[in-house]
PDB file of C-alpha atoms in Angstrom:
ATOM      1  CA  MET I   1     156.759 137.974  96.846  1.00  0.00           C
ATOM      2  CA  VAL I   2     158.039 134.884  94.939  1.00  0.00           C
ATOM      3  CA  LEU I   3     161.656 133.867  94.800  1.00  0.00           C
ATOM      4  CA  ARG I   4     162.895 131.245  92.321  1.00  0.00           C
ATOM      5  CA  ASN I   5     165.843 129.104  93.365  1.00  0.00           C
ATOM      6  CA  LYS I   6     166.444 126.999  90.275  1.00  0.00           C
ATOM      7  CA  THR I   7     163.740 124.402  90.790  1.00  0.00           C
ATOM      8  CA  LYS I   8     161.551 125.741  93.563  1.00  0.00           C
ATOM      9  CA  LEU I   9     159.154 128.623  93.826  1.00  0.00           C
ATOM     10  CA  VAL I  10     159.221 130.166  97.312  1.00  0.00           C
ATOM     11  CA  LEU I  11     156.409 132.338  98.686  1.00  0.00           C
ATOM     12  CA  LEU I  12     157.534 135.087 101.133  1.00  0.00           C
ATOM     13  CA  SER I  13     155.289 136.875 103.548  1.00  0.00           C
ATOM     14  CA  ILE I  14     155.124 140.710 103.756  1.00  0.00           C
ATOM     15  CA  ALA I  15     157.052 140.615 107.083  1.00  0.00           C
ATOM     16  CA  ALA I  16     159.845 138.571 105.495  1.00  0.00           C
ATOM     17  CA  ILE I  17     160.026 140.939 102.590  1.00  0.00           C
ATOM     18  CA  THR I  18     160.211 143.965 104.900  1.00  0.00           C
ATOM     19  CA  SER I  19     163.028 142.293 106.912  1.00  0.00           C
ATOM     20  CA  LEU I  20     164.993 141.588 103.723  1.00  0.00           C
ATOM     21  CA  LEU I  21     164.626 145.249 102.658  1.00  0.00           C
ATOM     22  CA  MET I  22     166.021 146.338 106.015  1.00  0.00           C
ATOM     23  CA  GLY I  23     169.179 144.350 105.259  1.00  0.00           C
ATOM     24  CA  ASN I  24     168.548 141.327 107.390  1.00  0.00           C
ATOM     25  CA  VAL I  25     169.721 138.001 105.963  1.00  0.00           C
ATOM     26  CA  PHE I  26     168.069 134.646 106.811  1.00  0.00           C
ATOM     27  CA  GLN I  27     167.957 131.147 105.423  1.00  0.00           C
ATOM     28  CA  VAL I  28     164.917 130.269 103.291  1.00  0.00           C
ATOM     29  CA  TYR I  29     163.865 126.601 103.026  1.00  0.00           C
ATOM     30  CA  ALA I  30     161.500 125.452 100.291  1.00  0.00           C
ATOM     31  CA  ALA I  31     159.208 122.535 101.146  1.00  0.00           C
ATOM     32  CA  PRO I  32     159.279 119.680  98.638  1.00  0.00           C
ATOM     33  CA  ASP I  33     156.325 119.221  96.192  1.00  0.00           C
ATOM     34  CA  GLN I  34     153.429 117.141  97.688  1.00  0.00           C
ATOM     35  CA  GLN I  35     152.462 115.014  94.694  1.00  0.00           C
ATOM     36  CA  LYS I  36     150.009 112.058  95.023  1.00  0.00           C
ATOM     37  CA  VAL I  37     151.015 108.611  93.809  1.00  0.00           C
ATOM     38  CA  PRO I  38     149.007 107.185  90.879  1.00  0.00           C
ATOM     39  CA  THR I  39     145.967 105.031  91.794  1.00  0.00           C
ATOM     40  CA  LEU I  40     144.001 102.584  89.666  1.00  0.00           C
ATOM     41  CA  ALA I  41     140.569 101.311  90.742  1.00  0.00           C
ATOM     42  CA  VAL I  42     139.948  97.831  89.309  1.00  0.00           C
ATOM     43  CA  PHE I  43     136.300  96.568  89.169  1.00  0.00           C
ATOM     44  CA  VAL I  44     135.331  93.057  88.148  1.00  0.00           C
ATOM     45  CA  HIS I  45     131.777  92.708  86.874  1.00  0.00           C
ATOM     46  CA  VAL I  46     130.124  89.334  86.196  1.00  0.00           C
ATOM     47  CA  ILE I  47     127.040  88.737  84.046  1.00  0.00           C
ATOM     48  CA  ASN I  48     125.246  85.374  84.475  1.00  0.00           C
ATOM     49  CA  ASP I  49     122.394  85.401  81.990  1.00  0.00           C
ATOM     50  CA  ASP I  50     123.073  82.036  80.325  1.00  0.00           C
ATOM     51  CA  GLY I  51     123.350  79.676  83.258  1.00  0.00           C
ATOM     52  CA  GLY I  52     126.714  80.688  84.697  1.00  0.00           C
ATOM     53  CA  ALA I  53     127.257  80.792  88.492  1.00  0.00           C
ATOM     54  CA  MET I  54     130.611  82.475  88.944  1.00  0.00           C
ATOM     55  CA  SER I  55     131.061  85.567  91.134  1.00  0.00           C
ATOM     56  CA  ALA I  56     133.666  88.386  90.920  1.00  0.00           C
ATOM     57  CA  SER I  57     135.869  86.701  93.490  1.00  0.00           C
ATOM     58  CA  ASP I  58     136.312  83.639  91.241  1.00  0.00           C
ATOM     59  CA  PHE I  59     138.388  85.716  88.835  1.00  0.00           C
ATOM     60  CA  ALA I  60     142.121  86.401  89.542  1.00  0.00           C
ATOM     61  CA  VAL I  61     143.399  89.833  88.440  1.00  0.00           C
ATOM     62  CA  THR I  62     147.058  90.778  87.723  1.00  0.00           C
ATOM     63  CA  VAL I  63     148.381  94.336  87.397  1.00  0.00           C
ATOM     64  CA  THR I  64     151.668  94.809  85.502  1.00  0.00           C
ATOM     65  CA  ALA I  65     153.334  98.157  86.220  1.00  0.00           C
ATOM     66  CA  LYS I  66     156.171  99.724  88.247  1.00  0.00           C
ATOM     67  CA  ASP I  67     155.753  98.584  91.855  1.00  0.00           C
ATOM     68  CA  PRO I  68     151.948  97.888  91.756  1.00  0.00           C
ATOM     69  CA  SER I  69     150.355  97.187  95.133  1.00  0.00           C
ATOM     70  CA  PRO I  70     148.599  94.836  95.202  1.00  0.00           C
ATOM     71  CA  ALA I  71     149.854  93.203  92.039  1.00  0.00           C
ATOM     72  CA  ILE I  72     147.618  90.096  92.197  1.00  0.00           C
ATOM     73  CA  PHE I  73     144.183  89.889  93.838  1.00  0.00           C
ATOM     74  CA  SER I  74     140.724  88.371  93.580  1.00  0.00           C
ATOM     75  CA  GLY I  75     138.158  90.446  91.746  1.00  0.00           C
ATOM     76  CA  THR I  76     135.352  92.363  93.430  1.00  0.00           C
ATOM     77  CA  GLU I  77     132.307  94.183  92.138  1.00  0.00           C
ATOM     78  CA  LYS I  78     133.097  97.031  94.613  1.00  0.00           C
ATOM     79  CA  GLY I  79     136.569  97.538  93.177  1.00  0.00           C
ATOM     80  CA  THR I  80     140.179  97.219  94.372  1.00  0.00           C
ATOM     81  CA  THR I  81     142.497 100.268  94.605  1.00  0.00           C
ATOM     82  CA  VAL I  82     145.976  99.647  93.239  1.00  0.00           C
ATOM     83  CA  THR I  83     148.882 102.124  93.819  1.00  0.00           C
ATOM     84  CA  MET I  84     151.942 102.258  91.582  1.00  0.00           C
ATOM     85  CA  LYS I  85     154.677 104.541  90.356  1.00  0.00           C
ATOM     86  CA  ASN I  86     154.632 106.624  87.173  1.00  0.00           C
ATOM     87  CA  SER I  87     154.722 103.946  84.460  1.00  0.00           C
ATOM     88  CA  GLU I  88     153.037 102.082  81.733  1.00  0.00           C
ATOM     89  CA  TYR I  89     150.574  99.590  83.158  1.00  0.00           C
ATOM     90  CA  LYS I  90     148.253  96.758  82.061  1.00  0.00           C
ATOM     91  CA  VAL I  91     145.544  94.791  83.841  1.00  0.00           C
ATOM     92  CA  THR I  92     144.852  91.183  82.891  1.00  0.00           C
ATOM     93  CA  GLU I  93     142.629  88.443  84.203  1.00  0.00           C
ATOM     94  CA  LEU I  94     143.107  84.696  84.381  1.00  0.00           C
ATOM     95  CA  ALA I  95     140.667  83.183  81.879  1.00  0.00           C
ATOM     96  CA  VAL I  96     137.754  81.161  83.177  1.00  0.00           C
ATOM     97  CA  LYS I  97     136.170  78.598  80.916  1.00  0.00           C
ATOM     98  CA  GLY I  98     132.711  79.497  79.729  1.00  0.00           C
ATOM     99  CA  TYR I  99     133.048  83.312  80.072  1.00  0.00           C
ATOM    100  CA  ASN I 100     133.853  86.050  77.564  1.00  0.00           C
ATOM    101  CA  VAL I 101     136.014  88.860  79.004  1.00  0.00           C
ATOM    102  CA  SER I 102     136.158  92.487  77.962  1.00  0.00           C
ATOM    103  CA  TYR I 103     138.329  95.350  79.283  1.00  0.00           C
ATOM    104  CA  SER I 104     137.479  99.046  79.533  1.00  0.00           C
ATOM    105  CA  PRO I 105     139.970 101.591  78.033  1.00  0.00           C
ATOM    106  CA  GLY I 106     141.393 102.373  81.499  1.00  0.00           C
ATOM    107  CA  CYS I 107     142.682  98.837  81.891  1.00  0.00           C
ATOM    108  CA  SER I 108     145.953  99.705  80.111  1.00  0.00           C
ATOM    109  CA  GLY I 109     148.007 102.726  79.267  1.00  0.00           C
ATOM    110  CA  ARG I 110     150.284 105.156  81.146  1.00  0.00           C
ATOM    111  CA  ILE I 111     149.584 106.646  84.547  1.00  0.00           C
ATOM    112  CA  ASN I 112     151.342 109.637  86.146  1.00  0.00           C
ATOM    113  CA  ASN I 113     151.538 111.217  89.597  1.00  0.00           C
ATOM    114  CA  ASN I 114     148.287 112.727  90.779  1.00  0.00           C
ATOM    115  CA  GLU I 115     146.285 110.605  88.345  1.00  0.00           C
ATOM    116  CA  ALA I 116     143.451 108.265  89.337  1.00  0.00           C
ATOM    117  CA  LYS I 117     142.138 105.891  86.683  1.00  0.00           C
ATOM    118  CA  THR I 118     139.431 103.220  86.581  1.00  0.00           C
ATOM    119  CA  CYS I 119     139.557  99.771  84.935  1.00  0.00           C
ATOM    120  CA  VAL I 120     136.406  97.668  84.545  1.00  0.00           C
ATOM    121  CA  ILE I 121     136.671  93.996  83.584  1.00  0.00           C
ATOM    122  CA  THR I 122     133.390  92.453  82.477  1.00  0.00           C
ATOM    123  CA  ASN I 123     132.888  88.663  82.377  1.00  0.00           C
ATOM    124  CA  ASP I 124     129.781  87.440  80.557  1.00  0.00           C
ATOM    125  CA  ASP I 125     128.870  83.773  80.591  1.00  0.00           C
ATOM    126  CA  LYS I 126     128.792  82.220  77.123  1.00  0.00           C
ATOM    127  CA  ALA I 127     125.618  80.822  75.713  1.00  0.00           C
ATOM    128  CA  SER I 128     125.433  77.189  74.819  1.00  0.00           C
ATOM    129  CA  TYR I 129     123.945  76.131  71.480  1.00  0.00           C
ATOM    130  CA  LEU I 130     122.359  72.863  70.359  1.00  0.00           C
ATOM    131  CA  LYS I 131     121.846  72.387  66.622  1.00  0.00           C
ATOM    132  CA  VAL I 132     118.932  70.003  65.963  1.00  0.00           C
ATOM    133  CA  ILE I 133     118.907  68.428  62.475  1.00  0.00           C
ATOM    134  CA  LYS I 134     115.864  66.532  61.214  1.00  0.00           C
ATOM    135  CA  HIS I 135     116.647  64.013  58.434  1.00  0.00           C
ATOM    136  CA  VAL I 136     113.971  62.024  56.616  1.00  0.00           C
ATOM    137  CA  ILE I 137     114.545  58.978  54.409  1.00  0.00           C
ATOM    138  CA  ASN I 138     111.763  57.995  52.031  1.00  0.00           C
ATOM    139  CA  ASP I 139     112.986  54.834  50.320  1.00  0.00           C
ATOM    140  CA  ASN I 140     109.799  52.815  50.739  1.00  0.00           C
ATOM    141  CA  GLY I 141     107.238  55.094  49.152  1.00  0.00           C
ATOM    142  CA  SER I 142     106.454  57.522  51.956  1.00  0.00           C
ATOM    143  CA  THR I 143     106.392  61.264  51.293  1.00  0.00           C
ATOM    144  CA  ALA I 144     106.808  63.113  54.641  1.00  0.00           C
ATOM    145  CA  ILE I 145     109.388  65.915  54.884  1.00  0.00           C
ATOM    146  CA  ALA I 146     111.385  67.303  57.803  1.00  0.00           C
ATOM    147  CA  SER I 147     108.896  70.097  58.571  1.00  0.00           C
ATOM    148  CA  ASP I 148     106.150  67.503  59.131  1.00  0.00           C
ATOM    149  CA  PHE I 149     107.820  66.498  62.413  1.00  0.00           C
ATOM    150  CA  GLY I 150     107.468  68.618  65.582  1.00  0.00           C
ATOM    151  CA  ILE I 151     110.615  68.786  67.785  1.00  0.00           C
ATOM    152  CA  ASN I 152     110.690  69.331  71.565  1.00  0.00           C
ATOM    153  CA  VAL I 153     113.809  70.395  73.488  1.00  0.00           C
ATOM    154  CA  TYR I 154     113.838  70.025  77.282  1.00  0.00           C
ATOM    155  CA  GLY I 155     116.454  71.603  79.527  1.00  0.00           C
ATOM    156  CA  ASN I 156     117.630  74.929  80.989  1.00  0.00           C
ATOM    157  CA  ASN I 157     115.485  77.486  79.247  1.00  0.00           C
ATOM    158  CA  PRO I 158     115.821  76.334  75.630  1.00  0.00           C
ATOM    159  CA  ASN I 159     114.976  78.859  72.999  1.00  0.00           C
ATOM    160  CA  PRO I 160     113.125  77.786  70.944  1.00  0.00           C
ATOM    161  CA  GLY I 161     111.759  74.883  72.959  1.00  0.00           C
ATOM    162  CA  PHE I 162     109.441  73.668  70.214  1.00  0.00           C
ATOM    163  CA  PHE I 163     109.793  73.928  66.422  1.00  0.00           C
ATOM    164  CA  MET I 164     109.180  72.061  63.187  1.00  0.00           C
ATOM    165  CA  GLY I 165     112.045  69.976  61.895  1.00  0.00           C
ATOM    166  CA  SER I 166     114.591  71.198  59.346  1.00  0.00           C
ATOM    167  CA  GLU I 167     117.116  69.289  57.246  1.00  0.00           C
ATOM    168  CA  THR I 168     119.550  72.219  57.549  1.00  0.00           C
ATOM    169  CA  GLY I 169     119.112  72.285  61.351  1.00  0.00           C
ATOM    170  CA  THR I 170     117.708  74.614  63.959  1.00  0.00           C
ATOM    171  CA  ASP I 171     119.947  76.453  66.446  1.00  0.00           C
ATOM    172  CA  VAL I 172     118.646  76.254  69.999  1.00  0.00           C
ATOM    173  CA  LYS I 173     120.132  78.539  72.670  1.00  0.00           C
ATOM    174  CA  ILE I 174     120.177  76.641  75.936  1.00  0.00           C
ATOM    175  CA  GLY I 175     121.550  77.150  79.441  1.00  0.00           C
ATOM    176  CA  MET I 176     124.106  74.800  80.907  1.00  0.00           C
ATOM    177  CA  GLY I 177     122.880  71.527  82.438  1.00  0.00           C
ATOM    178  CA  TYR I 178     121.061  68.397  81.358  1.00  0.00           C
ATOM    179  CA  TYR I 179     118.830  68.389  78.291  1.00  0.00           C
ATOM    180  CA  SER I 180     116.977  66.028  75.960  1.00  0.00           C
ATOM    181  CA  VAL I 181     115.387  66.174  72.508  1.00  0.00           C
ATOM    182  CA  ASN I 182     112.431  64.215  71.209  1.00  0.00           C
ATOM    183  CA  GLU I 183     109.966  64.495  68.373  1.00  0.00           C
ATOM    184  CA  ASN I 184     106.287  64.135  67.664  1.00  0.00           C
ATOM    185  CA  GLY I 185     106.568  61.138  65.354  1.00  0.00           C
ATOM    186  CA  LEU I 186     104.510  60.139  62.367  1.00  0.00           C
ATOM    187  CA  PRO I 187     103.043  56.672  61.665  1.00  0.00           C
ATOM    188  CA  GLY I 188     105.131  54.645  59.278  1.00  0.00           C
ATOM    189  CA  TYR I 189     108.536  56.035  60.317  1.00  0.00           C
ATOM    190  CA  ASN I 190     111.174  54.615  62.619  1.00  0.00           C
ATOM    191  CA  PRO I 191     113.125  57.360  64.487  1.00  0.00           C
ATOM    192  CA  SER I 192     116.731  57.186  65.580  1.00  0.00           C
ATOM    193  CA  TYR I 193     118.621  59.747  67.711  1.00  0.00           C
ATOM    194  CA  SER I 194     122.285  60.639  67.600  1.00  0.00           C
ATOM    195  CA  PRO I 195     124.267  60.511  70.919  1.00  0.00           C
ATOM    196  CA  ASP I 196     124.093  64.301  71.467  1.00  0.00           C
ATOM    197  CA  CYS I 197     120.287  64.331  71.467  1.00  0.00           C
ATOM    198  CA  TYR I 198     120.490  64.036  75.230  1.00  0.00           C
ATOM    199  CA  GLY I 199     123.073  64.590  77.957  1.00  0.00           C
ATOM    200  CA  GLU I 200     124.782  67.530  79.597  1.00  0.00           C
ATOM    201  CA  ILE I 201     125.938  70.762  77.995  1.00  0.00           C
ATOM    202  CA  ASN I 202     128.428  73.250  79.489  1.00  0.00           C
ATOM    203  CA  LEU I 203     128.793  77.012  79.177  1.00  0.00           C
ATOM    204  CA  GLY I 204     129.834  78.018  75.728  1.00  0.00           C
ATOM    205  CA  GLU I 205     129.588  74.478  74.373  1.00  0.00           C
ATOM    206  CA  ASN I 206     128.100  73.610  70.953  1.00  0.00           C
ATOM    207  CA  LYS I 207     126.523  70.242  70.238  1.00  0.00           C
ATOM    208  CA  THR I 208     124.549  68.725  67.349  1.00  0.00           C
ATOM    209  CA  CYS I 209     121.606  66.362  67.629  1.00  0.00           C
ATOM    210  CA  THR I 210     120.437  64.523  64.474  1.00  0.00           C
ATOM    211  CA  ILE I 211     117.053  62.779  64.411  1.00  0.00           C
ATOM    212  CA  THR I 212     116.662  60.465  61.437  1.00  0.00           C
ATOM    213  CA  ASN I 213     113.303  59.096  60.359  1.00  0.00           C
ATOM    214  CA  ASP I 214     113.250  56.221  57.886  1.00  0.00           C
ATOM    215  CA  ASP I 215     109.947  55.146  56.327  1.00  0.00           C
ATOM    216  CA  ILE I 216     108.922  51.608  57.155  1.00  0.00           C
ATOM    217  CA  PRO I 217     108.081  49.289  54.214  1.00  0.00           C
ATOM    218  CA  THR I 218     104.328  48.660  54.198  1.00  0.00           C
ATOM    219  CA  ALA I 219     102.544  45.380  53.772  1.00  0.00           C
ATOM    220  CA  GLN I 220      99.428  44.687  51.731  1.00  0.00           C
ATOM    221  CA  LEU I 221      96.227  43.050  52.881  1.00  0.00           C
ATOM    222  CA  VAL I 222      93.629  42.091  50.262  1.00  0.00           C
ATOM    223  CA  VAL I 223      90.129  41.926  51.735  1.00  0.00           C
ATOM    224  CA  ILE I 224      87.569  40.044  49.647  1.00  0.00           C
ATOM    225  CA  LYS I 225      83.855  40.104  50.482  1.00  0.00           C
ATOM    226  CA  HIS I 226      81.957  37.155  49.112  1.00  0.00           C
ATOM    227  CA  VAL I 227      78.203  36.837  49.436  1.00  0.00           C
ATOM    228  CA  ILE I 228      76.192  33.666  48.724  1.00  0.00           C
ATOM    229  CA  ASN I 229      72.483  34.099  48.023  1.00  0.00           C
ATOM    230  CA  ASN I 230      71.139  30.556  47.555  1.00  0.00           C
ATOM    231  CA  ASP I 231      68.285  30.732  50.002  1.00  0.00           C
ATOM    232  CA  GLY I 232      66.389  33.867  48.908  1.00  0.00           C
ATOM    233  CA  GLY I 233      68.872  36.529  50.116  1.00  0.00           C
ATOM    234  CA  THR I 234      69.405  39.657  48.026  1.00  0.00           C
ATOM    235  CA  ALA I 235      72.333  41.438  49.691  1.00  0.00           C
ATOM    236  CA  SER I 236      75.475  42.287  47.711  1.00  0.00           C
ATOM    237  CA  SER I 237      79.085  42.602  48.890  1.00  0.00           C
ATOM    238  CA  SER I 238      78.826  46.430  49.012  1.00  0.00           C
ATOM    239  CA  ASP I 239      76.064  46.179  51.626  1.00  0.00           C
ATOM    240  CA  PHE I 240      78.684  45.046  54.121  1.00  0.00           C
ATOM    241  CA  THR I 241      81.181  47.463  55.722  1.00  0.00           C
ATOM    242  CA  MET I 242      84.690  46.116  56.211  1.00  0.00           C
ATOM    243  CA  LEU I 243      86.764  47.283  59.174  1.00  0.00           C
ATOM    244  CA  VAL I 244      90.540  46.741  59.591  1.00  0.00           C
ATOM    245  CA  ASN I 245      92.376  47.142  62.902  1.00  0.00           C
ATOM    246  CA  GLY I 246      96.169  47.359  62.920  1.00  0.00           C
ATOM    247  CA  ASN I 247      99.146  49.588  62.376  1.00  0.00           C
ATOM    248  CA  ASN I 248      97.736  52.540  60.442  1.00  0.00           C
ATOM    249  CA  PRO I 249      95.693  50.624  57.801  1.00  0.00           C
ATOM    250  CA  SER I 250      94.694  52.606  54.731  1.00  0.00           C
ATOM    251  CA  PRO I 251      91.817  52.416  54.192  1.00  0.00           C
ATOM    252  CA  GLY I 252      90.624  51.347  57.546  1.00  0.00           C
ATOM    253  CA  ALA I 253      86.929  51.165  56.695  1.00  0.00           C
ATOM    254  CA  PHE I 254      85.304  50.508  53.278  1.00  0.00           C
ATOM    255  CA  GLN I 255      82.455  48.812  51.519  1.00  0.00           C
ATOM    256  CA  GLY I 256      82.915  45.139  50.655  1.00  0.00           C
ATOM    257  CA  SER I 257      83.964  44.037  47.217  1.00  0.00           C
ATOM    258  CA  GLU I 258      83.867  40.644  45.534  1.00  0.00           C
ATOM    259  CA  THR I 259      87.047  41.539  43.587  1.00  0.00           C
ATOM    260  CA  GLY I 260      88.759  42.577  46.776  1.00  0.00           C
ATOM    261  CA  THR I 261      90.059  45.812  48.318  1.00  0.00           C
ATOM    262  CA  ASP I 262      93.828  46.514  48.729  1.00  0.00           C
ATOM    263  CA  VAL I 263      94.680  47.776  52.202  1.00  0.00           C
ATOM    264  CA  ASN I 264      98.159  49.190  52.841  1.00  0.00           C
ATOM    265  CA  ILE I 265      99.193  48.452  56.441  1.00  0.00           C
ATOM    266  CA  TYR I 266     102.376  48.802  58.401  1.00  0.00           C
ATOM    267  CA  PRO I 267     103.920  45.680  59.907  1.00  0.00           C
ATOM    268  CA  GLY I 268     102.357  44.356  63.078  1.00  0.00           C
ATOM    269  CA  TRP I 269      99.256  42.634  64.433  1.00  0.00           C
ATOM    270  CA  TYR I 270      95.958  43.144  62.635  1.00  0.00           C
ATOM    271  CA  ASP I 271      92.413  41.814  62.353  1.00  0.00           C
ATOM    272  CA  VAL I 272      89.494  42.274  59.942  1.00  0.00           C
ATOM    273  CA  TYR I 273      85.807  42.235  60.743  1.00  0.00           C
ATOM    274  CA  GLU I 274      82.582  43.447  59.203  1.00  0.00           C
ATOM    275  CA  SER I 275      79.481  45.465  60.095  1.00  0.00           C
ATOM    276  CA  TYR I 276      76.097  44.387  58.818  1.00  0.00           C
ATOM    277  CA  ASN I 277      72.718  44.583  60.525  1.00  0.00           C
ATOM    278  CA  ASN I 278      70.944  41.637  59.039  1.00  0.00           C
ATOM    279  CA  SER I 279      70.399  38.353  60.808  1.00  0.00           C
ATOM    280  CA  GLN I 280      69.603  36.629  57.500  1.00  0.00           C
ATOM    281  CA  TYR I 281      73.321  36.013  56.824  1.00  0.00           C
ATOM    282  CA  GLY I 282      75.865  33.923  58.596  1.00  0.00           C
ATOM    283  CA  GLY I 283      79.523  34.819  58.301  1.00  0.00           C
ATOM    284  CA  SER I 284      82.900  33.093  58.181  1.00  0.00           C
ATOM    285  CA  LEU I 285      86.442  34.472  58.041  1.00  0.00           C
ATOM    286  CA  SER I 286      89.486  32.905  56.364  1.00  0.00           C
ATOM    287  CA  GLY I 287      92.677  32.323  58.314  1.00  0.00           C
ATOM    288  CA  ASP I 288      94.454  35.456  57.162  1.00  0.00           C
ATOM    289  CA  CYS I 289      91.778  37.773  58.455  1.00  0.00           C
ATOM    290  CA  SER I 290      93.843  38.144  61.633  1.00  0.00           C
ATOM    291  CA  GLY I 291      97.484  37.677  62.614  1.00  0.00           C
ATOM    292  CA  TYR I 292     100.860  39.324  62.117  1.00  0.00           C
ATOM    293  CA  ILE I 293     101.992  40.855  58.872  1.00  0.00           C
ATOM    294  CA  ASN I 294     105.630  41.548  57.983  1.00  0.00           C
ATOM    295  CA  PRO I 295     107.180  44.355  55.903  1.00  0.00           C
ATOM    296  CA  GLY I 296     106.574  43.740  52.186  1.00  0.00           C
ATOM    297  CA  GLU I 297     104.240  40.807  52.839  1.00  0.00           C
ATOM    298  CA  THR I 298     100.871  40.295  51.090  1.00  0.00           C
ATOM    299  CA  LYS I 299      98.017  38.458  52.695  1.00  0.00           C
ATOM    300  CA  THR I 300      94.427  37.802  51.639  1.00  0.00           C
ATOM    301  CA  CYS I 301      91.432  37.848  53.919  1.00  0.00           C
ATOM    302  CA  THR I 302      88.093  36.503  52.637  1.00  0.00           C
ATOM    303  CA  ILE I 303      84.897  37.096  54.534  1.00  0.00           C
ATOM    304  CA  THR I 304      82.015  34.987  53.280  1.00  0.00           C
ATOM    305  CA  ASN I 305      78.361  35.621  54.067  1.00  0.00           C
ATOM    306  CA  ASP I 306      75.767  32.951  53.232  1.00  0.00           C
ATOM    307  CA  ASP I 307      72.101  33.689  53.460  1.00  0.00           C
ATOM    308  CA  ILE I 308      70.195  31.559  55.891  1.00  0.00           C
ATOM    309  CA  PRO I 309      67.121  29.723  54.587  1.00  0.00           C
ATOM    310  CA  ASN I 310      63.756  30.653  56.001  1.00  0.00           C
ATOM    311  CA  ILE I 311      62.280  27.713  57.866  1.00  0.00           C
ATOM    312  CA  PRO I 312      58.470  27.737  57.719  1.00  0.00           C
ATOM    313  CA  LEU I 313      56.654  27.696  60.990  1.00  0.00           C
ATOM    314  CA  PRO I 314      54.834  24.458  61.818  1.00  0.00           C
ATOM    315  CA  PRO I 315      51.092  24.584  61.390  1.00  0.00           C
ATOM    316  CA  PRO I 316      49.119  25.213  64.567  1.00  0.00           C
ATOM    317  CA  PRO I 317      47.836  22.107  66.311  1.00  0.00           C
ATOM    318  CA  THR I 318      44.372  20.830  65.321  1.00  0.00           C
ATOM    319  CA  PRO I 319      41.850  21.518  68.054  1.00  0.00           C
TER     320      PRO I 319
END
């Protein structure tokens, strides 16, 4: 049998009911409701896939509610149980530089007696990015473009680590730590690097490296091949092969010419020599066939070959 006394429902046994029917009167006490206090399980999860090294305990968690216990605590992957009274609640975390934070739906709302909710806070380390810009200046007649230069990035797992240059830039995802950038250069260009082409990068940081290549003014070397045949020789200038050593001469090898051959060469030390398999000719080189040539300078090298007269053998001695 159930008796209602305003706010309580009372269950009576069969014996009690029989006693009441027999006219006996006794006091009935109703036990109070046994309701559980609200509980909130707070989990802190950390993802370190971009070079971060924090753990859950490095993050401080605060619970705002009616009498939360504990209200402030260090995070744990295993979870922390927080008790509180019926109320609105909210879980927040003290921000840590270099990490993005996200909260599950159970991290805020209302909680009532007998309820148990779960809040998951996820902290993911931010990726760092390095933008590498390749800039080419062709104001001295060269024609290379940005994509002719190969770029290398060294550091904490750069992606990509190698690529061809781009004037608009290439975004490189890279883990925190020290890094450097260099290029596979081309002859005839002077490279310069901006300050952020090497150094240290932190979680979530963005830096820009600019590599500028400016073409070097070339110099000109005129190589004249002069042949003298006054002692029976028959060779011509084109029978001699001219060879130029230096800073990327073009051409570097060619047949001789009495009118001269123009050789474009980058500034620096150089020398000119020839190849000819004939002992009938002696050779001489002018002063500018070796030395140092400056940007924009023109020099002339003349190699002269003179045939050597045949000297008759003396007659054999008379017996």
